[in-house]
Short mmCIF file of C-alpha atoms in Angstrom, two decimals:
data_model
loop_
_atom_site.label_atom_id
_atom_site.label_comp_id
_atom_site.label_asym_id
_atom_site.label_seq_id
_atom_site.Cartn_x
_atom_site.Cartn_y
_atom_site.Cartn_z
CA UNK A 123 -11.37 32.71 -21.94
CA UNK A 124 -8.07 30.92 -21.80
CA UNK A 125 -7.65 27.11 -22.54
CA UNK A 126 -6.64 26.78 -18.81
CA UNK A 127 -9.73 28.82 -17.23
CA UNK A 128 -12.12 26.42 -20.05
CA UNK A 129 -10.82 23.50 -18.08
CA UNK A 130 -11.47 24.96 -15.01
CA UNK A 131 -14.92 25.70 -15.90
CA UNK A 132 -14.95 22.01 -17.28
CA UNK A 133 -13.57 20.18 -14.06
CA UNK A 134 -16.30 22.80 -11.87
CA UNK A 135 -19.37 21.29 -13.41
CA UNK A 136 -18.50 17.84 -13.81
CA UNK A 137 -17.59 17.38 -10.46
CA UNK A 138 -19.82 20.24 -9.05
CA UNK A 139 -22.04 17.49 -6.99
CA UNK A 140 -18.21 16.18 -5.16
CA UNK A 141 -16.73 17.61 -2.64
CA UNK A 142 -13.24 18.09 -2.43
CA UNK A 143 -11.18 16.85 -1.78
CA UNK A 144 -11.18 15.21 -5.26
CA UNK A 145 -9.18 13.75 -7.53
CA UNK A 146 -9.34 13.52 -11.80
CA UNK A 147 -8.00 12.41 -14.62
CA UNK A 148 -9.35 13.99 -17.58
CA UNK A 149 -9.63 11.16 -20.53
CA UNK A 150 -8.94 13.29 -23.29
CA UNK A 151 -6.06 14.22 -22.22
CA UNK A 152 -4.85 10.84 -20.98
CA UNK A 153 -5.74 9.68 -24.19
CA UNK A 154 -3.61 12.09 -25.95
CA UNK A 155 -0.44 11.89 -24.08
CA UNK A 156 -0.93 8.28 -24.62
CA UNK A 157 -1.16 8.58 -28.44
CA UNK A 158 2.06 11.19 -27.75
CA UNK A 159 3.98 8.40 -25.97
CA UNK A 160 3.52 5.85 -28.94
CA UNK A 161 4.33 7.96 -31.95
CA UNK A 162 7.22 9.06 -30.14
CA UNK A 163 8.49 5.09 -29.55
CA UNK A 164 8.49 4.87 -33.39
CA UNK A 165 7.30 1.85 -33.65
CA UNK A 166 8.89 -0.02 -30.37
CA UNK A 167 6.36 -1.30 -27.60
CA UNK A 168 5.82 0.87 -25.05
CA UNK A 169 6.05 -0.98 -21.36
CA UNK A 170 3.77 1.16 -19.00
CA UNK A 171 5.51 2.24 -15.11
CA UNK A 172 2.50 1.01 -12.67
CA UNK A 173 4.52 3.33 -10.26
CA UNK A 174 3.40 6.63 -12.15
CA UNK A 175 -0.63 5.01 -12.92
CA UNK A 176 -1.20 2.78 -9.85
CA UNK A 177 -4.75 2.72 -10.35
CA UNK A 178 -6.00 -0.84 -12.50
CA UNK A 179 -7.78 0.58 -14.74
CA UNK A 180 -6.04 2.93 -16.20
CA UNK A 181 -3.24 0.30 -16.39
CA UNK A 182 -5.90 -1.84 -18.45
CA UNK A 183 -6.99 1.26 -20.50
CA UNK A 184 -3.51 2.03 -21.57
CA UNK A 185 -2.45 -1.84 -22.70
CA UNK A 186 -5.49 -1.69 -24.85
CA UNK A 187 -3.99 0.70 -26.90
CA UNK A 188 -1.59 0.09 -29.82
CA UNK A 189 1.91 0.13 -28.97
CA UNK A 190 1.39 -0.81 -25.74
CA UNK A 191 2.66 -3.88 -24.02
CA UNK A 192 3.60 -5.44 -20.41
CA UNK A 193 3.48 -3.32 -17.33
CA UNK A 194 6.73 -2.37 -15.34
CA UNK A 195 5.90 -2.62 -11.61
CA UNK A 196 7.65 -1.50 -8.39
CA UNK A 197 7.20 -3.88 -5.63
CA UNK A 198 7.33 -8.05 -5.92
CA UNK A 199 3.88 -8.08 -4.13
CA UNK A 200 2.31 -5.51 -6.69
CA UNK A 201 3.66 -7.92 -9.22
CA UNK A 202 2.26 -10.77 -8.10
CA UNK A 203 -1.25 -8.47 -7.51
CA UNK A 204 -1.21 -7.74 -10.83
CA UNK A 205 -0.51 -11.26 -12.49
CA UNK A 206 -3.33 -12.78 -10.31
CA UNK A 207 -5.40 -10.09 -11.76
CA UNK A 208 -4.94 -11.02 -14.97
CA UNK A 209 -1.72 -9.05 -15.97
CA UNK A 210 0.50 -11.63 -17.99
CA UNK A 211 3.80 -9.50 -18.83
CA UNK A 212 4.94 -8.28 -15.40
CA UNK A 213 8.66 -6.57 -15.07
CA UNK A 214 9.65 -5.87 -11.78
CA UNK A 215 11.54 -2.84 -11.57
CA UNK A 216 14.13 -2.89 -8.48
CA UNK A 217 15.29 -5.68 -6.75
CA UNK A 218 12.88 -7.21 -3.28
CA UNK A 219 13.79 -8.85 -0.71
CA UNK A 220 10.09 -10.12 0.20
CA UNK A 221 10.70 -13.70 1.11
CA UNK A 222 7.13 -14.49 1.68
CA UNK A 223 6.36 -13.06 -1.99
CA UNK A 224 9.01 -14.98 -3.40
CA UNK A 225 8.01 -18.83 -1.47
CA UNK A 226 4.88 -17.34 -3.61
CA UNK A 227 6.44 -16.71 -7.25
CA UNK A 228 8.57 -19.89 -6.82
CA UNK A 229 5.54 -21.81 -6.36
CA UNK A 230 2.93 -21.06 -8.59
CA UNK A 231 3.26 -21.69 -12.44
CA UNK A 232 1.00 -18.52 -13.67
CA UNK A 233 2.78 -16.25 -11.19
CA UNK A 234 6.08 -17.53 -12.69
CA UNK A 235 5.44 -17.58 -16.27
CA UNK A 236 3.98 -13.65 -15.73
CA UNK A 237 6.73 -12.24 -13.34
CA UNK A 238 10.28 -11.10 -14.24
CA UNK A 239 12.43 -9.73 -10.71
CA UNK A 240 15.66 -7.95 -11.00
CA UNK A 241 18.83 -8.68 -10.24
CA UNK A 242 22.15 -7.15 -9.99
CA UNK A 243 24.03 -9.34 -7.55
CA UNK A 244 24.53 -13.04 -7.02
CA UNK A 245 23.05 -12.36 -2.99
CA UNK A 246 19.76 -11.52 -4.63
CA UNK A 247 20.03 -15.11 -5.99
CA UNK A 248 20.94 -16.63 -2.68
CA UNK A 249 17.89 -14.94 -1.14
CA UNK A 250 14.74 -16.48 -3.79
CA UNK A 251 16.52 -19.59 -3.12
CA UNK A 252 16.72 -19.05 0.76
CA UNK A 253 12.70 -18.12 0.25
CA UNK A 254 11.27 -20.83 -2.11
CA UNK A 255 10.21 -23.34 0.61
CA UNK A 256 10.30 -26.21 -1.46
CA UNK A 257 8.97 -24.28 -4.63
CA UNK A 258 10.65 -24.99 -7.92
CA UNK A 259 9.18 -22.89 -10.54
CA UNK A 260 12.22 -21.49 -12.78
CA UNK A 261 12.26 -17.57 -11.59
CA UNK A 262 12.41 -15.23 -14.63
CA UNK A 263 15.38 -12.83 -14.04
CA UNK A 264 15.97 -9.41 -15.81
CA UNK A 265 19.44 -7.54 -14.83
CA UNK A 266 20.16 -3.60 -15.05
CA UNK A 267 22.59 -1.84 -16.34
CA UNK A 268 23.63 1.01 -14.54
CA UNK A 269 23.24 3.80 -16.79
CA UNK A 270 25.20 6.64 -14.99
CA UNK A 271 27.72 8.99 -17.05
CA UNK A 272 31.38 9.02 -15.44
CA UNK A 273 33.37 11.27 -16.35
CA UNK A 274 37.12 12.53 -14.87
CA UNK A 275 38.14 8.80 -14.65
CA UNK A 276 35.18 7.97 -12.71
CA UNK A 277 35.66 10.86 -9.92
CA UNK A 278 32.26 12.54 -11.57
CA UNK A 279 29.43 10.48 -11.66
CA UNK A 280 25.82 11.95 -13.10
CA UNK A 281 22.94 9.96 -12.70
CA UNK A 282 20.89 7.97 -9.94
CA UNK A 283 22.78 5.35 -8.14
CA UNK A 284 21.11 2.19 -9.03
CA UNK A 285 22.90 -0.86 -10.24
CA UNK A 286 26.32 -1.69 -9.63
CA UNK A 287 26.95 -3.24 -13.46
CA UNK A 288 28.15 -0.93 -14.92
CA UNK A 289 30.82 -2.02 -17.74
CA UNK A 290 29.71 -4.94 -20.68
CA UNK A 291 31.98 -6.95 -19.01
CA UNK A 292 30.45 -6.30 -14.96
CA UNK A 293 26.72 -7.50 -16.64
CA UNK A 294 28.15 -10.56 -18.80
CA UNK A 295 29.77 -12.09 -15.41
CA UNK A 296 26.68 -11.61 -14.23
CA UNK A 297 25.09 -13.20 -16.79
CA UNK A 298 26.78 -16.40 -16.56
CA UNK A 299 26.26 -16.25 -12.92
CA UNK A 300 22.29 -16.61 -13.40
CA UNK A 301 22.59 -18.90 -16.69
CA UNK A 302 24.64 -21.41 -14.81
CA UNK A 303 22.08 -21.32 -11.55
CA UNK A 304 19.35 -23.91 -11.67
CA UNK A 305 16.09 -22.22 -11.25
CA UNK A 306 16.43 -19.13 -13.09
CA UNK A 307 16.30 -17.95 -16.75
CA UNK A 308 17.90 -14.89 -17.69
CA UNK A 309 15.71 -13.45 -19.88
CA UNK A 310 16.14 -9.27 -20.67
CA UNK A 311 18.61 -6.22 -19.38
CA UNK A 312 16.48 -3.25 -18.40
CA UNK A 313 18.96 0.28 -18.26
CA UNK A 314 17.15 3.14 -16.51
CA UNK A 315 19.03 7.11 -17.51
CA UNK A 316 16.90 8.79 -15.15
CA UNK A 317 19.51 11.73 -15.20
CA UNK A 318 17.96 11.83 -19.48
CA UNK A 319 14.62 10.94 -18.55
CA UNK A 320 13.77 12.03 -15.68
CA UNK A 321 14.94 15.78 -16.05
CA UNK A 322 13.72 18.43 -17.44
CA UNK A 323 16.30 20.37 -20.04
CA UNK A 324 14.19 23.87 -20.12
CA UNK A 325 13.87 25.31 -16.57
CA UNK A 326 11.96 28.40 -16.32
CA UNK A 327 14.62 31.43 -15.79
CA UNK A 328 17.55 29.43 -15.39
CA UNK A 329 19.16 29.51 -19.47
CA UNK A 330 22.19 28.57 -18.54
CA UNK A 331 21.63 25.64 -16.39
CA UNK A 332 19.21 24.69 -19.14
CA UNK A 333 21.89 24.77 -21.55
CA UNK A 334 24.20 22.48 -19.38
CA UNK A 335 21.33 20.18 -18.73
CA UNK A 336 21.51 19.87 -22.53
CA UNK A 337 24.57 19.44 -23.03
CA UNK A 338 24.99 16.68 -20.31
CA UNK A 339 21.74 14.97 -21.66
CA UNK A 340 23.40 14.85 -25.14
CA UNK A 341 27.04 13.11 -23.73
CA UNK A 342 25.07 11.00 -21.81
CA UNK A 343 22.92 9.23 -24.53
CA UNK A 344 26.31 8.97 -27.08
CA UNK A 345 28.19 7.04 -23.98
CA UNK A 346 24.98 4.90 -22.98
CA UNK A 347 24.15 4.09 -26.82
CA UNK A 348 27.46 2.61 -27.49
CA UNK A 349 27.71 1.10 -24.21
CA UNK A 350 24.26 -0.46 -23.91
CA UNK A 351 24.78 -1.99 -27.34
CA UNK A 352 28.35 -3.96 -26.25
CA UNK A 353 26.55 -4.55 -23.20
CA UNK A 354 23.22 -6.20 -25.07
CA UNK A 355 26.51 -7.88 -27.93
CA UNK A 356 27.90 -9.78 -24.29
CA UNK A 357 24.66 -10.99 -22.92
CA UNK A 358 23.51 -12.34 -26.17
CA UNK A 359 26.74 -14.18 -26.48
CA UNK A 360 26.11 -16.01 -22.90
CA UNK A 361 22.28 -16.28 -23.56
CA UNK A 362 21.22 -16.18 -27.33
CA UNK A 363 17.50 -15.90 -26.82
CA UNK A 364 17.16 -12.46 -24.46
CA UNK A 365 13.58 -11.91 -24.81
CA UNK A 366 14.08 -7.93 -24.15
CA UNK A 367 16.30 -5.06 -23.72
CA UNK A 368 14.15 -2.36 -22.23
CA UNK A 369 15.20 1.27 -21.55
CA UNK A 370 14.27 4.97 -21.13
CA UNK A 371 11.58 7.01 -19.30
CA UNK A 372 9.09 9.64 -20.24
CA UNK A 373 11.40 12.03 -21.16
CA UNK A 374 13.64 10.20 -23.24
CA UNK A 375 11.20 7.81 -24.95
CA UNK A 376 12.29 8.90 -28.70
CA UNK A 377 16.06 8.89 -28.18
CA UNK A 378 15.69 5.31 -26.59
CA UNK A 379 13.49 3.91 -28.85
CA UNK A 380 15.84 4.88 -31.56
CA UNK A 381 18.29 2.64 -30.33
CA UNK A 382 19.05 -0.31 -32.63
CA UNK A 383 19.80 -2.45 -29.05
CA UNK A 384 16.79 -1.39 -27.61
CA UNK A 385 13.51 -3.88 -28.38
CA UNK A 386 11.19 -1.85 -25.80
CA UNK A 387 10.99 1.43 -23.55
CA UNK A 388 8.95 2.48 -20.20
CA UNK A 389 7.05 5.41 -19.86
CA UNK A 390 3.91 6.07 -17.20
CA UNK A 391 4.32 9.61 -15.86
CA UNK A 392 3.83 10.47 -19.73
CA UNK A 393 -0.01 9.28 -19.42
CA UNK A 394 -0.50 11.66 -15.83
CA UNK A 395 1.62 14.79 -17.16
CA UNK A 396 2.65 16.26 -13.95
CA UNK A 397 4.23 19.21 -12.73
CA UNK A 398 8.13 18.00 -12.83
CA UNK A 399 7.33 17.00 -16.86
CA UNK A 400 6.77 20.83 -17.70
CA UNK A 401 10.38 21.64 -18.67
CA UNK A 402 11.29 19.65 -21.44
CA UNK A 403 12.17 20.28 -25.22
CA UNK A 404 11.38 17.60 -26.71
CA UNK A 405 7.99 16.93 -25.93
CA UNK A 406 4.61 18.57 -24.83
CA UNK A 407 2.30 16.44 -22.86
CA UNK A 408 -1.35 17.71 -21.15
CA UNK A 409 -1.92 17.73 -17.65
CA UNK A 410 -4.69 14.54 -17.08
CA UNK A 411 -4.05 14.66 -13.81
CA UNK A 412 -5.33 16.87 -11.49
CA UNK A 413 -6.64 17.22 -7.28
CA UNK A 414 -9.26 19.98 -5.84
CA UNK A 415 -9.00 21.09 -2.32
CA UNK A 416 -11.67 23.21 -1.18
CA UNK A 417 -11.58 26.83 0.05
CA UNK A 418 -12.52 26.64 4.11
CA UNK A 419 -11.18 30.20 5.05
CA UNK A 420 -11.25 34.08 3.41
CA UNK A 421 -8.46 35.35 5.68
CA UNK A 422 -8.38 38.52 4.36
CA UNK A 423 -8.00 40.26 0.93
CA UNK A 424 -6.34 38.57 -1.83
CA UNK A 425 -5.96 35.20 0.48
CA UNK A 426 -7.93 31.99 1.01
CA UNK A 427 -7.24 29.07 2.80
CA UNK A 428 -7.38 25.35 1.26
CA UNK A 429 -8.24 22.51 3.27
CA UNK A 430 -4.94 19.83 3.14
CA UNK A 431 -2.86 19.92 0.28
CA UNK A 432 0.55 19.19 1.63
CA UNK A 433 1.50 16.20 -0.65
CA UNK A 434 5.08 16.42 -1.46
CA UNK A 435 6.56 13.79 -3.49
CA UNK A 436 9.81 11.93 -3.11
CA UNK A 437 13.03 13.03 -3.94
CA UNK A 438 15.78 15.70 -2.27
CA UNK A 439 13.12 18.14 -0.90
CA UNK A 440 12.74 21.28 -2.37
CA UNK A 441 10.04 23.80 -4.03
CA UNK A 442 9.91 21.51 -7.15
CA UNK A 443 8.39 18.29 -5.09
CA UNK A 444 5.18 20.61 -3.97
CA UNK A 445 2.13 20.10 -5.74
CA UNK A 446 1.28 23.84 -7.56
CA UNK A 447 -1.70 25.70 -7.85
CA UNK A 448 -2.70 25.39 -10.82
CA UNK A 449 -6.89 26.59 -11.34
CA UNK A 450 -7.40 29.44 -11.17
CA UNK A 451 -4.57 30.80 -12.48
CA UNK A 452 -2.16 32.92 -10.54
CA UNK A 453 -2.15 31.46 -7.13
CA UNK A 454 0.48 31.22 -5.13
CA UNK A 455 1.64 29.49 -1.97
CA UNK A 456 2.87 32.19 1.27
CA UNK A 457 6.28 31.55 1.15
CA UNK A 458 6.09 31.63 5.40
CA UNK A 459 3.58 28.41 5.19
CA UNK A 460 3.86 26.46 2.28
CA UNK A 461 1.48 23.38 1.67
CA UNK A 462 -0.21 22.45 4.63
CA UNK A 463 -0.63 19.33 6.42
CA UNK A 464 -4.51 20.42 7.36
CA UNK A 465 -4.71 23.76 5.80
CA UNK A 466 -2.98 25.65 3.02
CA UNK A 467 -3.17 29.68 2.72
CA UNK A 468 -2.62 30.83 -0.82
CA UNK A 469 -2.11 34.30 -2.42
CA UNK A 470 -2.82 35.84 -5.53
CA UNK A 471 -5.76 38.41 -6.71
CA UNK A 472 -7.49 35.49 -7.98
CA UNK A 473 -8.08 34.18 -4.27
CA UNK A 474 -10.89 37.80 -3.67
CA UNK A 475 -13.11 35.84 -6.21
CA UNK A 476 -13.02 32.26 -4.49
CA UNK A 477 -15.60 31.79 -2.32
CA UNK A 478 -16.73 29.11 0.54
CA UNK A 479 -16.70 25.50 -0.64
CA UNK A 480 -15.02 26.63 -4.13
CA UNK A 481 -12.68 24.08 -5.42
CA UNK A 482 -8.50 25.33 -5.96
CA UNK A 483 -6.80 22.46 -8.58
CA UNK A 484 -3.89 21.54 -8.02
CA UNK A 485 -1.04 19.41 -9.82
CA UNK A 486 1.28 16.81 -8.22
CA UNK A 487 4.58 17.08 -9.02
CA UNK A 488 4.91 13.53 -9.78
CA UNK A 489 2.83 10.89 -11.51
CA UNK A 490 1.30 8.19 -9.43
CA UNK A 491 2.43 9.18 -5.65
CA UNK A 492 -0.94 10.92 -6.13
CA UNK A 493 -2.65 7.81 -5.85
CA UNK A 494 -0.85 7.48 -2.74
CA UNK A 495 -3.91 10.27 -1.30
CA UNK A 496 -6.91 9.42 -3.07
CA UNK A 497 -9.02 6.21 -2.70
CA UNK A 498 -10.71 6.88 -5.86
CA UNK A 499 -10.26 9.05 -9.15
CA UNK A 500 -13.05 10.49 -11.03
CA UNK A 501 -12.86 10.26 -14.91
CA UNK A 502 -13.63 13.34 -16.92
CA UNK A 503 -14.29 13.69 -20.65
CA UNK A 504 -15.78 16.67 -21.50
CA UNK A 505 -17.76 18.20 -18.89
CA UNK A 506 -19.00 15.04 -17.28
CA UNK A 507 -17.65 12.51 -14.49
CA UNK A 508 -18.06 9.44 -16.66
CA UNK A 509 -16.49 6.62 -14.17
CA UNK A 510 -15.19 6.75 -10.72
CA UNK A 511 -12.38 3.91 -10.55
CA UNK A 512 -10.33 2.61 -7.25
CA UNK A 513 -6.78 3.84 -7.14
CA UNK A 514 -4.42 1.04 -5.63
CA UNK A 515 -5.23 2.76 -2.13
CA UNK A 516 -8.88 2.69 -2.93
CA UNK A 517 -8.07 -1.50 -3.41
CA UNK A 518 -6.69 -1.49 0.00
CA UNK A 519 -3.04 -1.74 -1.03
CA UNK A 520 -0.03 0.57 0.03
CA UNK A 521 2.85 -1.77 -1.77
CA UNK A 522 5.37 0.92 -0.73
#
């Protein structure tokens, strides 16, 4: 039996009394990645995404490890969820413009002390103080670096389009523009290289374009090390006591943390392992997270039909944001169908020994968007659903 038909056999008995659909996360696995994460930040504290967990507690379960520390978050009113909940080291992410959550953060001490918002642009400024409502709690400010690689004078840009700081010089005007604003405290730089982190540098049958993923991904961290450091040199000189510099993603967790700038990196899809985080050289994590759909239909020989199942995640559409079949192995979606909004047909030889009410696994192709379909995920260690925790869904929330 292979490792990946033992977990199937696993995930069948502990959740052979729920039907699918159903949604995991195996512990030991989770655990593991988790213990991957840390010995790969050598040392530097890891913050953890909420975007690629969004389920409580898991976020709790991973900050009570070693080497964790503060959660990053991705909307103002998750942030403020979270502190209220007893989260004390919140980093927002991207900027908001949630005026009602801000008239919140501006006037309530905890919520201030545990919140940090981003910035990038003096009309961010303009709109917390447009939204504090007579509030007058000093707003913790972070600002990010944009992180891109421009090459050809600037007419080639790789990487996602984010901030617009870009040089040491762009940030430190900024800088001064928050230091000098009654009400706000400047108090880290976050730098996101998605186009390092979030990428994988080994796709399957494409060598060259692996290669030149490689190659780019090696340029990329040269230019941002030097340049992150002269940014973090021109910050410090306008405010002395930066609490942190934070940077990096899963992927790039080792190469970030090795920066001597650098005082803490993110990570979150690390803990989930999913599909998008298979093609990568520098690491090997273990899917923990995993969704069943249940066979409804025996259309004929060497097909079966799925109930649901059409979850794509975000970014430019394309094969690589489906969700893949992943137990048994060797199923396949019809290339005329695809995942289904209410039904999914799927080929393969494996399919003529699935019968009725048999669950398919599946893995999303990114972390916590999962979350975004389940109310609840079942925890697995061993053979055995241990807990059944509320996803952020399952809490009643949708922040985005």
């Amino acid at each position: 039996m292979t490792a990946r038909a033992a977990d199937r056999a696993r995930y069948d008995r502990a959740t052979a009394q729920l039907d699918a659909p159903v949604a995991i996360v195996d512990l030991d696995a989770f655990d593991a990645n988790a213990d991957d994460l840390v010995r790969r930040a050598g040392g530097k504290p890891i913050r953890v995404a909420s975007k690629s967990v969004r389920c409580r507690a898991l976020l709790e379960r991973t900050l009570a490890k070693d080497g964790f520390a503060g959660v990053m978050s991705f909307t103002l009113a998750e942030s403020l969820w979270l502190a209220r909940s007893g989260f004390d080291d919140v980093l927002l992410a991207y900027p908001s413009a949630d005026r009602a959550a801000y008239a919140e953060l501006a006037a309530d001490p905890k919520l201030a002390r545990a919140v940090t918002v981003m910035a990038d642009d003096p009309a961010q400024l303009d709109l917390i103080d447009a939204a504090r409502e007579g509030g007058r709690e000093v707003v913790r400010v972070c600002l990010e670096l944009d992180t891109s690689l421009r090459l050809l004078g600037g007419r080639v840009r790789v990487g996602a389009r984010r901030s617009p700081l870009h040089s040491p010089a762009q940030i430190a005007d900024m800088a001064r523009t928050v230091a000098r604003r009654p009400g706000f405290a400047l108090v880290g730089i976050m730098a996101y290289e998605g186009h390092v982190a979030g990428v994988g540098d080994a796709v399957v049958g494409r060598p060259l374009r692996s290669r030149a993923i490689r190659l780019m991904q090696a340029a990329a961290r040269r230019e941002l090390a030097e340049r992150r450091a002269a940014v973090v040199r021109a910050v410090r000189a306008v405010t002395p006591d930066l609490e942190f510099v934070n940077g990096g993603g899963t992927g790039s967790v080792q190469h970030t943390a090795a920066e001597d700038a650098v005082t803490e990196v993110a990570a979150g899809s690390g803990l989930y392992v999913p599909r998008l985080f298979d093609n990568y050289t520098s690491f090997r994590g273990r899917p923990a997270a995993l969704f069943a759909q249940p066979v409804v239909r025996r259309p004929g020989v060497g097909v079966v039909t799925v109930l649901g199942g059409g979850y794509p995640a975000s970014g430019a559409a394309g094969a690589d944001r489906l969700p893949v079949p992943y137990l048994p192995e060797g199923l396949r979606y019809d290339p005329q169908e695809g995942a289904g909004e209410v039904q999914t047909p799927l080929l393969g030889s494996p399919a003529d020994d699935l019968l009725i009410g048999d669950k398919v696994w599946f893995r999303h192709a990114k972390a916590g968007e999962l979350c975004e379909r389940f109310d609840t995920l079942h925890l697995v260690e061993g053979d055995r659903v241990t807990a059944a925790v509320p996803t952020y869904r399952g809490e009643g929330h949708t922040f985005l």
